CSV table of C-alpha atoms and ligand atoms in Angstrom, one decimal:
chain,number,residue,atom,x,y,z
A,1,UNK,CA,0.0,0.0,0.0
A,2,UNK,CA,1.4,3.4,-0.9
A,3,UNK,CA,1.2,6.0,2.1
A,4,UNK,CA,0.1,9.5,2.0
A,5,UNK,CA,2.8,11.8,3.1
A,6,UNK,CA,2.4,15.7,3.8
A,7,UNK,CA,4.9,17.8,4.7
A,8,UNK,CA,4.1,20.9,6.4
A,9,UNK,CA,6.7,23.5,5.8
A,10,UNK,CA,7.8,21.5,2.8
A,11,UNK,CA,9.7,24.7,0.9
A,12,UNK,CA,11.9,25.4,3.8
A,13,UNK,CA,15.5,24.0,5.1
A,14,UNK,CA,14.1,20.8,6.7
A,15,UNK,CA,11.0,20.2,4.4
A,16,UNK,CA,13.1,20.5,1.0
A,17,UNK,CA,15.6,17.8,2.3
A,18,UNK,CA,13.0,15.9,3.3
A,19,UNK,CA,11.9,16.1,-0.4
A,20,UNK,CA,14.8,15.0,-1.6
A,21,UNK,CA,15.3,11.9,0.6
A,22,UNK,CA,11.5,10.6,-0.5
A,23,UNK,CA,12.4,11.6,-4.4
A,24,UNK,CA,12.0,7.8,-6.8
A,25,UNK,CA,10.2,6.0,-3.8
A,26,UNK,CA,7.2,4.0,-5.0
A,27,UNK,CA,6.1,2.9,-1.7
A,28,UNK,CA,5.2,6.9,-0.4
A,29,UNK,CA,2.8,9.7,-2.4
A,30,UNK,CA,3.4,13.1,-1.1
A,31,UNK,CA,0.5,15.4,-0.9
A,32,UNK,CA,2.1,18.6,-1.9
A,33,UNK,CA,1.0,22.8,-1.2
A,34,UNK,CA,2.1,25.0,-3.8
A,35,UNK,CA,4.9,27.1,-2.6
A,36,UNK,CA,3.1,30.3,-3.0
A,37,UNK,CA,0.3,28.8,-0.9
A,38,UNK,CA,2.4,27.1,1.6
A,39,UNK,CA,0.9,29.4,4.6
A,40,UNK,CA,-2.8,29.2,3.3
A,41,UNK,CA,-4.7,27.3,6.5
A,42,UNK,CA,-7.7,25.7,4.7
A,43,UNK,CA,-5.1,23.9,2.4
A,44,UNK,CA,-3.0,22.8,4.6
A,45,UNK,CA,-5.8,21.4,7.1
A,46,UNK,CA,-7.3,19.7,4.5
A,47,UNK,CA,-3.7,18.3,3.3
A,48,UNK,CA,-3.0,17.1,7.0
A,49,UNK,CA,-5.8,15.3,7.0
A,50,UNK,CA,-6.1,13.7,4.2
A,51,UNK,CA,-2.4,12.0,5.0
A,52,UNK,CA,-1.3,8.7,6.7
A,53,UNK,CA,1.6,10.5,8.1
A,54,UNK,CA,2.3,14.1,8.1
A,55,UNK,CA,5.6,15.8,8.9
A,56,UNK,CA,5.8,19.0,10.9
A,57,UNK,CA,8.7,21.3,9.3
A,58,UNK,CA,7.9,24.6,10.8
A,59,UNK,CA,8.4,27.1,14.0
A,60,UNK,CA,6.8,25.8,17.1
A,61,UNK,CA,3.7,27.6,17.0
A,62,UNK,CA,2.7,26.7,13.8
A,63,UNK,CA,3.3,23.4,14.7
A,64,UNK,CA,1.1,23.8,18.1
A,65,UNK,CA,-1.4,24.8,15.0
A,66,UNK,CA,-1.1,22.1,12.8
A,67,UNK,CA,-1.4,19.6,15.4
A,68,UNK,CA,-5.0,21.6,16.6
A,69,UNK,CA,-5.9,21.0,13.1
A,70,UNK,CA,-5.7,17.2,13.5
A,71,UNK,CA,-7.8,17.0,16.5
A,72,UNK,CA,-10.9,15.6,15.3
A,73,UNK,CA,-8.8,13.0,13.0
A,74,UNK,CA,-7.7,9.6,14.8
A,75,UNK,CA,-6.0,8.3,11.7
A,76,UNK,CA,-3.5,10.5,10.6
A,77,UNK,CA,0.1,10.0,12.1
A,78,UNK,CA,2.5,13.2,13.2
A,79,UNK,CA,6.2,13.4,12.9
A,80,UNK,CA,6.8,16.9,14.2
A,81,UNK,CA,10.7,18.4,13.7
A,82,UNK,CA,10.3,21.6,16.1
A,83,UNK,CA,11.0,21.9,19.6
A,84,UNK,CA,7.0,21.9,20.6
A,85,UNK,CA,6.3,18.0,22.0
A,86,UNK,CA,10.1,16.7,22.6
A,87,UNK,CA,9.4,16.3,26.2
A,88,UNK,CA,5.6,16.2,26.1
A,89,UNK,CA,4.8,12.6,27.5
A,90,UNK,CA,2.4,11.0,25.0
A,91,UNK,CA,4.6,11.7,22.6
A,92,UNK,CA,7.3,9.5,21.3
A,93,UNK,CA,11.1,10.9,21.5
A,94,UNK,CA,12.0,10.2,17.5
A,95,UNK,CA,15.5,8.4,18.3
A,96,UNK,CA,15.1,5.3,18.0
A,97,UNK,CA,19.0,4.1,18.8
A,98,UNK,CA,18.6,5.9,22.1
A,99,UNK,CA,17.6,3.1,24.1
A,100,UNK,CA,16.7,-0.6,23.5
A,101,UNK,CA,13.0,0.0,23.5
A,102,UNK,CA,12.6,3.2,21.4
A,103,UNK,CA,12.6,1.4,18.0
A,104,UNK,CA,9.2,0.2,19.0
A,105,UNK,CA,8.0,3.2,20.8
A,106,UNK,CA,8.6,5.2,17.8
A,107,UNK,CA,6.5,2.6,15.5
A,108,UNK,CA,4.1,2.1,17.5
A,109,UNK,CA,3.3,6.0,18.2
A,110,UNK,CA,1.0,8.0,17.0
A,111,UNK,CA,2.8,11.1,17.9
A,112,UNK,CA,6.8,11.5,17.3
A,113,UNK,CA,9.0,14.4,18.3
A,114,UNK,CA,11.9,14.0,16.1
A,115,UNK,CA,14.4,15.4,18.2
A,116,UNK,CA,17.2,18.6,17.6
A,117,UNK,CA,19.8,18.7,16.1
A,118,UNK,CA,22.2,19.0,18.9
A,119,UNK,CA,20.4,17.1,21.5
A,120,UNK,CA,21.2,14.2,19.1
A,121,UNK,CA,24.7,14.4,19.3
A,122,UNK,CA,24.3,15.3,23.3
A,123,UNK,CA,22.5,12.8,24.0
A,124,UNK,CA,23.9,10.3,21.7
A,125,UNK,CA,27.0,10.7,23.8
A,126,UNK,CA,25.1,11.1,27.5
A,127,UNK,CA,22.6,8.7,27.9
A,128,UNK,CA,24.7,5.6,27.4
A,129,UNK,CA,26.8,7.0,30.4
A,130,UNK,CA,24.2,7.0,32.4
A,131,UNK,CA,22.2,4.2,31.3
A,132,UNK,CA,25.3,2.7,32.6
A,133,UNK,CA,25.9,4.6,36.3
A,134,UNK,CA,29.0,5.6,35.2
A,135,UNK,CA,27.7,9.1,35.0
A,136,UNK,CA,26.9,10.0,38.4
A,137,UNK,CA,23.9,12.1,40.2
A,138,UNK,CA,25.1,15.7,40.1
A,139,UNK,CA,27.6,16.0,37.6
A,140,UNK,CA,27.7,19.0,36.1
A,141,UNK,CA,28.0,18.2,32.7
A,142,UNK,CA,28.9,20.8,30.0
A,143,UNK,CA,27.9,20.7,26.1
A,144,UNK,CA,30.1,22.8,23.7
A,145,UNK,CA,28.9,22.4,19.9
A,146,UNK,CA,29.7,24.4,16.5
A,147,UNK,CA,26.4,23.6,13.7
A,148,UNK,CA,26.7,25.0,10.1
A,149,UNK,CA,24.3,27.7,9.2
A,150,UNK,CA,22.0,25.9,7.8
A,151,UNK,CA,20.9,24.9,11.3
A,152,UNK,CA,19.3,28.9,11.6
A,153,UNK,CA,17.0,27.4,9.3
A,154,UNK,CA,16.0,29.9,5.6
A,155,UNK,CA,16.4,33.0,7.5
A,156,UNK,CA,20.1,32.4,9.2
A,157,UNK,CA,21.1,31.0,5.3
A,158,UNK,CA,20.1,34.7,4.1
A,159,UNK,CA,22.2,36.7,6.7
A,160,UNK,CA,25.4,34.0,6.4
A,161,UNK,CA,25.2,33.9,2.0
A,162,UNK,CA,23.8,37.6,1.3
A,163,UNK,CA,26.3,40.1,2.8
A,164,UNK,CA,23.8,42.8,1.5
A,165,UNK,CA,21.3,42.3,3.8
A,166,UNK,CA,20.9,44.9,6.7
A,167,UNK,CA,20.9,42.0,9.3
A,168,UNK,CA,23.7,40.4,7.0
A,169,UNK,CA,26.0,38.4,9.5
A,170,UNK,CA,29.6,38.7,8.5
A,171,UNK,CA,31.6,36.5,11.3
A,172,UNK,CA,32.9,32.7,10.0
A,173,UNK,CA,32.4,31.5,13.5
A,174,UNK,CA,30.2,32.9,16.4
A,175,UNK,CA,28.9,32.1,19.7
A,176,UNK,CA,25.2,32.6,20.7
A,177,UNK,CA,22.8,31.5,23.0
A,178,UNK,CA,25.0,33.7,25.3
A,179,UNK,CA,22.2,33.7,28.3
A,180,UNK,CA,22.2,30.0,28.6
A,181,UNK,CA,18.7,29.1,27.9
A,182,UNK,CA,18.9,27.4,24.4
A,183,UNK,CA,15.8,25.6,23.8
A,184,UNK,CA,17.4,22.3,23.3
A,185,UNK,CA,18.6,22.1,27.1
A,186,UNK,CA,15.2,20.5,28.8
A,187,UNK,CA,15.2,17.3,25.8
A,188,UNK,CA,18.7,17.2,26.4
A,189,UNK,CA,18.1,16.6,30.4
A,190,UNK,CA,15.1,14.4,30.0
A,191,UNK,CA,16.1,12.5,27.4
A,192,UNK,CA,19.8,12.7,28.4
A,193,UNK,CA,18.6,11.1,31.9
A,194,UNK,CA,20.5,13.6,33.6
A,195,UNK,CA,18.9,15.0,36.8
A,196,UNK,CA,20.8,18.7,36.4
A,197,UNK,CA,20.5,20.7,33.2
A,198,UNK,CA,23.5,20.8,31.6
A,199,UNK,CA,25.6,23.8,30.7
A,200,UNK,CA,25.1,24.6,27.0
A,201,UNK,CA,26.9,27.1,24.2
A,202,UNK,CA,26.3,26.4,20.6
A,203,UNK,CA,28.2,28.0,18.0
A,204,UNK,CA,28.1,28.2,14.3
A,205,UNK,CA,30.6,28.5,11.6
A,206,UNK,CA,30.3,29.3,7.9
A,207,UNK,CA,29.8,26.1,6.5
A,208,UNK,CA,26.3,25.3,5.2
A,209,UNK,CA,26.2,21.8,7.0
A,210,UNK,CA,27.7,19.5,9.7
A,211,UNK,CA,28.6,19.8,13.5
A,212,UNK,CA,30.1,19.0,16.3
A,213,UNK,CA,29.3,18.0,19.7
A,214,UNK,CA,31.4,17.9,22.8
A,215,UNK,CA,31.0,16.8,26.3
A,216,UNK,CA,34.2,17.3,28.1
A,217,UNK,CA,34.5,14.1,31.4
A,218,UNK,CA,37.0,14.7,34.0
A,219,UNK,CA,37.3,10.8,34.9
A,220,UNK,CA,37.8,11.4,38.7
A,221,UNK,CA,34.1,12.6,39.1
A,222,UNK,CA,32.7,9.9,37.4
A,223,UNK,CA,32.0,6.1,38.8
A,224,UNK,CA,35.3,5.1,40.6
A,225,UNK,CA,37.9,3.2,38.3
A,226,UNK,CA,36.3,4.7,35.0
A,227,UNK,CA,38.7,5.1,32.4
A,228,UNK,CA,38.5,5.9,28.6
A,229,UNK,CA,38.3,2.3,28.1
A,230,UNK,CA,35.4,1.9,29.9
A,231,UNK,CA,33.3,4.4,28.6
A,232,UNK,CA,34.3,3.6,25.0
A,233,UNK,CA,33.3,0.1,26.0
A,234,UNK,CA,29.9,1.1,27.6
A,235,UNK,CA,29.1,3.2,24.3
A,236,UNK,CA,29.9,0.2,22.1
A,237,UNK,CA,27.7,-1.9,23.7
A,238,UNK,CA,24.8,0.8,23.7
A,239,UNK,CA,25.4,1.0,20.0
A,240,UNK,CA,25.5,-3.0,19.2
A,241,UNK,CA,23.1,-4.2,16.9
A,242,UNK,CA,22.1,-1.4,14.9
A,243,UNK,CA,24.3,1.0,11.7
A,244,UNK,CA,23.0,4.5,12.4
A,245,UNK,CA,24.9,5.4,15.2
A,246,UNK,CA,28.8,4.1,15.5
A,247,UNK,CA,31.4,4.2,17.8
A,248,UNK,CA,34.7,5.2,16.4
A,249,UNK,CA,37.7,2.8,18.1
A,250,UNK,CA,40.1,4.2,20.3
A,251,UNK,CA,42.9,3.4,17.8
A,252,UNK,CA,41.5,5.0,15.1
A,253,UNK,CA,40.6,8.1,17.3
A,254,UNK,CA,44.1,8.5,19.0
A,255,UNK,CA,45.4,8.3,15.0
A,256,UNK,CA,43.2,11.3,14.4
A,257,UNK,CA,45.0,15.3,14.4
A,258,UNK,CA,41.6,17.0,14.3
A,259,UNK,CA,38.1,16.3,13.3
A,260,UNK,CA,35.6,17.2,10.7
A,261,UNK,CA,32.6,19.0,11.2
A,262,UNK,CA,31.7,18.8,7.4
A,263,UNK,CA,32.8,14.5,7.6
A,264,UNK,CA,29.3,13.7,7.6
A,265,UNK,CA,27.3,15.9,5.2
A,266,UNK,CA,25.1,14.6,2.8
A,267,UNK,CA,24.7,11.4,5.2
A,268,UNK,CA,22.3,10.1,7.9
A,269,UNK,CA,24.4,8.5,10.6
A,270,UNK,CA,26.1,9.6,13.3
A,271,UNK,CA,30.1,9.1,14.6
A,272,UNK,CA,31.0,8.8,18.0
A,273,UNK,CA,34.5,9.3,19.7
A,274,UNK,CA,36.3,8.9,22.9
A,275,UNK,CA,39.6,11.2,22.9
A,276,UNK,CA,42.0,11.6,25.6
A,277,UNK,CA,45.1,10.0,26.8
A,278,UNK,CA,45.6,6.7,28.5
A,279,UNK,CA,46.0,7.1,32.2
A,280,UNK,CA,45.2,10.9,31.8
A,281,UNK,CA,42.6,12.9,33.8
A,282,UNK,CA,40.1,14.2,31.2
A,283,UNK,CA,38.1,12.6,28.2
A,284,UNK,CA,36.4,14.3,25.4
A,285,UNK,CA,33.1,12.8,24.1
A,286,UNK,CA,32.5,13.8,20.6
A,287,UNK,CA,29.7,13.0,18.1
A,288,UNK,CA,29.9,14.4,14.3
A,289,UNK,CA,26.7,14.2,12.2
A,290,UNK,CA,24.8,16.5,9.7
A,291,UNK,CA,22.4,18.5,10.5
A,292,UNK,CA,19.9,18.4,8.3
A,293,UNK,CA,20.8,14.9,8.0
A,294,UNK,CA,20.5,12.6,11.7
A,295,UNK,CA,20.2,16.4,12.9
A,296,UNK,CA,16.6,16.5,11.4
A,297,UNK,CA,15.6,15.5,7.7
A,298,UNK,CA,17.1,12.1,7.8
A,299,UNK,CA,15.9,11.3,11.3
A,300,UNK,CA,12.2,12.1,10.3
A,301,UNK,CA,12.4,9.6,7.2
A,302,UNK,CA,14.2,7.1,9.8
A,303,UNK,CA,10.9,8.0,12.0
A,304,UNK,CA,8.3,7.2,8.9
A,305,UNK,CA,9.9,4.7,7.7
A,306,UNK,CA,9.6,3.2,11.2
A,307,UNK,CA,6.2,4.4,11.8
A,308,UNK,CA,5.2,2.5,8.4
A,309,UNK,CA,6.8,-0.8,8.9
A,310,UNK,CA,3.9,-1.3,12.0
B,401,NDP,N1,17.5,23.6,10.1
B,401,NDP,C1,17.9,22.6,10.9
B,401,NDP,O1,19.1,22.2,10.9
B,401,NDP,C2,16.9,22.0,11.9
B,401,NDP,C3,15.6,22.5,12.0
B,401,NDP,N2,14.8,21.9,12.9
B,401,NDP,C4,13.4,22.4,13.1
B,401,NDP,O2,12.6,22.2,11.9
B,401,NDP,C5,11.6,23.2,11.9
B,401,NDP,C6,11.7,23.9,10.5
B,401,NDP,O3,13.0,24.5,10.5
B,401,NDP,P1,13.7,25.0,9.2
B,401,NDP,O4,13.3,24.1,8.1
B,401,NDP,O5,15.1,25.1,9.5
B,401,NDP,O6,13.0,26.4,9.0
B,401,NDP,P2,12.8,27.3,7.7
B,401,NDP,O7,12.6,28.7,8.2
B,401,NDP,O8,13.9,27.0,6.7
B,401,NDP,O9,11.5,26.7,7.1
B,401,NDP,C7,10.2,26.8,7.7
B,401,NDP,C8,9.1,26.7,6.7
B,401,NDP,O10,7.9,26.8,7.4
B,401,NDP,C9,7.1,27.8,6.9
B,401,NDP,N3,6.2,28.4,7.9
B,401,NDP,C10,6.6,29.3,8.9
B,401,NDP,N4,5.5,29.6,9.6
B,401,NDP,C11,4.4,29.0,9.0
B,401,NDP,C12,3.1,29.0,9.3
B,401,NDP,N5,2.5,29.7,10.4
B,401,NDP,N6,2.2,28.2,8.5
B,401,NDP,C13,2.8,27.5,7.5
B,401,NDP,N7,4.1,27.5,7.1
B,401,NDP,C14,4.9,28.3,7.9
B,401,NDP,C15,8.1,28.8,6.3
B,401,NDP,O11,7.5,29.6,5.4
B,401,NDP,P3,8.0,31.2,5.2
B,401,NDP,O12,9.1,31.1,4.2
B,401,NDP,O13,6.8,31.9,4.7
B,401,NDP,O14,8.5,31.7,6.5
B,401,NDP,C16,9.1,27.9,5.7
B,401,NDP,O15,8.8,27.4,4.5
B,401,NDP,C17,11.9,24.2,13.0
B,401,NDP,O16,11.0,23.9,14.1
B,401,NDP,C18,13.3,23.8,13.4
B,401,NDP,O17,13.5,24.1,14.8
B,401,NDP,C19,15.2,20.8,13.6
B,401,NDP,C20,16.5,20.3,13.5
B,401,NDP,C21,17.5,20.9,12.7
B,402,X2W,C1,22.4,27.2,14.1
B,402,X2W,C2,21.0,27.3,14.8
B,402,X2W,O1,20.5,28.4,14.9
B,402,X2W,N1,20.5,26.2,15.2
B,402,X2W,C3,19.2,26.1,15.8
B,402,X2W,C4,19.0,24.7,16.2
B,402,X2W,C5,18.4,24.0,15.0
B,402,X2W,C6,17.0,24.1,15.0
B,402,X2W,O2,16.4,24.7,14.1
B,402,X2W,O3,16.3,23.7,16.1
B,402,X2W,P1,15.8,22.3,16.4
B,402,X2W,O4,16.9,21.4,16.2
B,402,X2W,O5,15.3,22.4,17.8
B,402,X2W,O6,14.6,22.1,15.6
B,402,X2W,C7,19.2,26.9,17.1
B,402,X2W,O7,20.2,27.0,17.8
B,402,X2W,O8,18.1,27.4,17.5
């Protein structure tokens, strides 16, 4: 059976490379708004209803909207891409290599919060740690990350390619989220299983794509005798079994002079790493991914194509 597919906000960053990923399958039809029409409400109520599964690619509140606009329909399916439901509890966290039992959560769900783009890699690197104890209560853990521009969605790509623009931004590299209160840091605590919000500054770069995540360890604060050993082990066996997310060894990492943030573009999987020195006092956790790729578009076709193998 071919399923009907909308995607709400299909004409911007996330949308488009949504598009693309679905482009020459048989087994999906996407219901489709002209572009010129893509914020007309009666069309795109009657589009969301009329799909099996429809994918949220806008701001927050429209998404709050869109999901109003399904209330009176128990048949149609949400994957939403915004910040809105991704620690709301009846819906499903869209990360389905999280956690042993999230594969079927996710196809089971009516409702899927695909999660952000740095939360991915944050909690990609977290969780197992905890899962595993070896994280302990209290920790204060830290999150440093740099994102390509692409991550500001169409408007940030205006100010980073079109230096004409009043609000043109003319830096390679800057900081923000200077006060601390990124939106991403409550799914990143949740989902992170961490019972103190972290400590996170994003950055971007000019580069259209990619990123980096860090989370910096000082091995004496966590679980006594933990070494880079063992938390490469405990992330290897959080990973087994699946090919999305993988966990670079520590002979290839210790090989590596610096790392990528661009490695990944153009691809939906995700790279762990443990660096540090044997013996030493620190570690540095470090996922690369894309994203618009396990970042956000690719996750939501992982999330449908999940949803529709139920
Ligand atoms: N870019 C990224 O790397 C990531 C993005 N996300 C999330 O995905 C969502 C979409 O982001 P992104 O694609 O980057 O954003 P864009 O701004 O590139 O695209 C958003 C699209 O939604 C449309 N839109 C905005 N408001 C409404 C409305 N009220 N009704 C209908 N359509 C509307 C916009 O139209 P118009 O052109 O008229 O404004 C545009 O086409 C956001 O919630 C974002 O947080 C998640 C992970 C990563
Ligand atoms: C570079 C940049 O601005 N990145 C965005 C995060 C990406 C995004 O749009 O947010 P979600 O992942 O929550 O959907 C930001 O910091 O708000």
């Amino acid at each position: 059976m071919t399923a009907k597919i909308f995607i709400d906000g299909e004409h911007g960053t996330t949308g488009l490379q949504i598009r693309t990923r679905m482009a020459g399958r048989r087994d999906v039809e996407l219901l489709s708004i002209p572009e010129a029409e893509r914020r007309n409400q009666a069309m795109r109520e009657d589009m969301l209803n009329s799909a099996d599964v429809a994918i949220l690619c806008l701001p927050d509140d429209a998404s709050r909207e869109a999901v109003q606009m399904v209330s009176g329909n128990n048949k149609v399916r949400i994957i939403d891409t915004s910040t809105a439901f991704r620690i709301a509890p009846d819906w499903a966290y869209g990360f389905a290599e999280m956690d042993k039992a999230q594969t079927e959560k996710i196809r089971s769900s009516r409702f899927v919060a695909n999660p952000g783009c740095y939360p991915t890699g944050a909690i990609g690197l977290i969780r197992p740690l905890r899962a595993a104890d070896i994280l302990p209560d209290g920790y204060p853990v830290t999150i440093n990350a740099i994102s390509g521009y692409t991550g500001g969605g169409k408007q940030m790509i205006a100010q980073m390619e079109d230096q004409s623009r009043p609000d043109a931004i003319s830096a390679n590299n800057f900081l923000y989220g200077l006060p601390l209160k990124h939106k991403h840091v409550p799914e990143m605590k949740t989902h992170g299983l961490l019972d103190r919000a972290p400590l996170f500054s994003p950055s971007v770069g000019r580069f259209a794509q990619g990123m980096i995540v860090q989370v910096p360890l000082f091995l004496d604060d966590l679980k006594e005798g933990t070494t880079i050993e063992t938390i490469h082990a405990a992330l290897v066996a959080h990973y087994a079994g699946q090919n999305i997310v993988s966990v670079v060894s520590l002979e290839e990492s210790a090989k590596l002079a610096r790392i990528d943030a661009e490695e990944l573009v153009g691809q939906d999987t995700m790279k762990l790493f443990v660096f540090g020195t044997q013996g030493g006092p620190h570690v540095n956790l470090v996922a690369v991914l894309d994203n618009l790729g396990k970042g956000a578009s690719g996750a939501a076709v992982q999330n449908m194509d999940l949803m529709l193998s139920a």
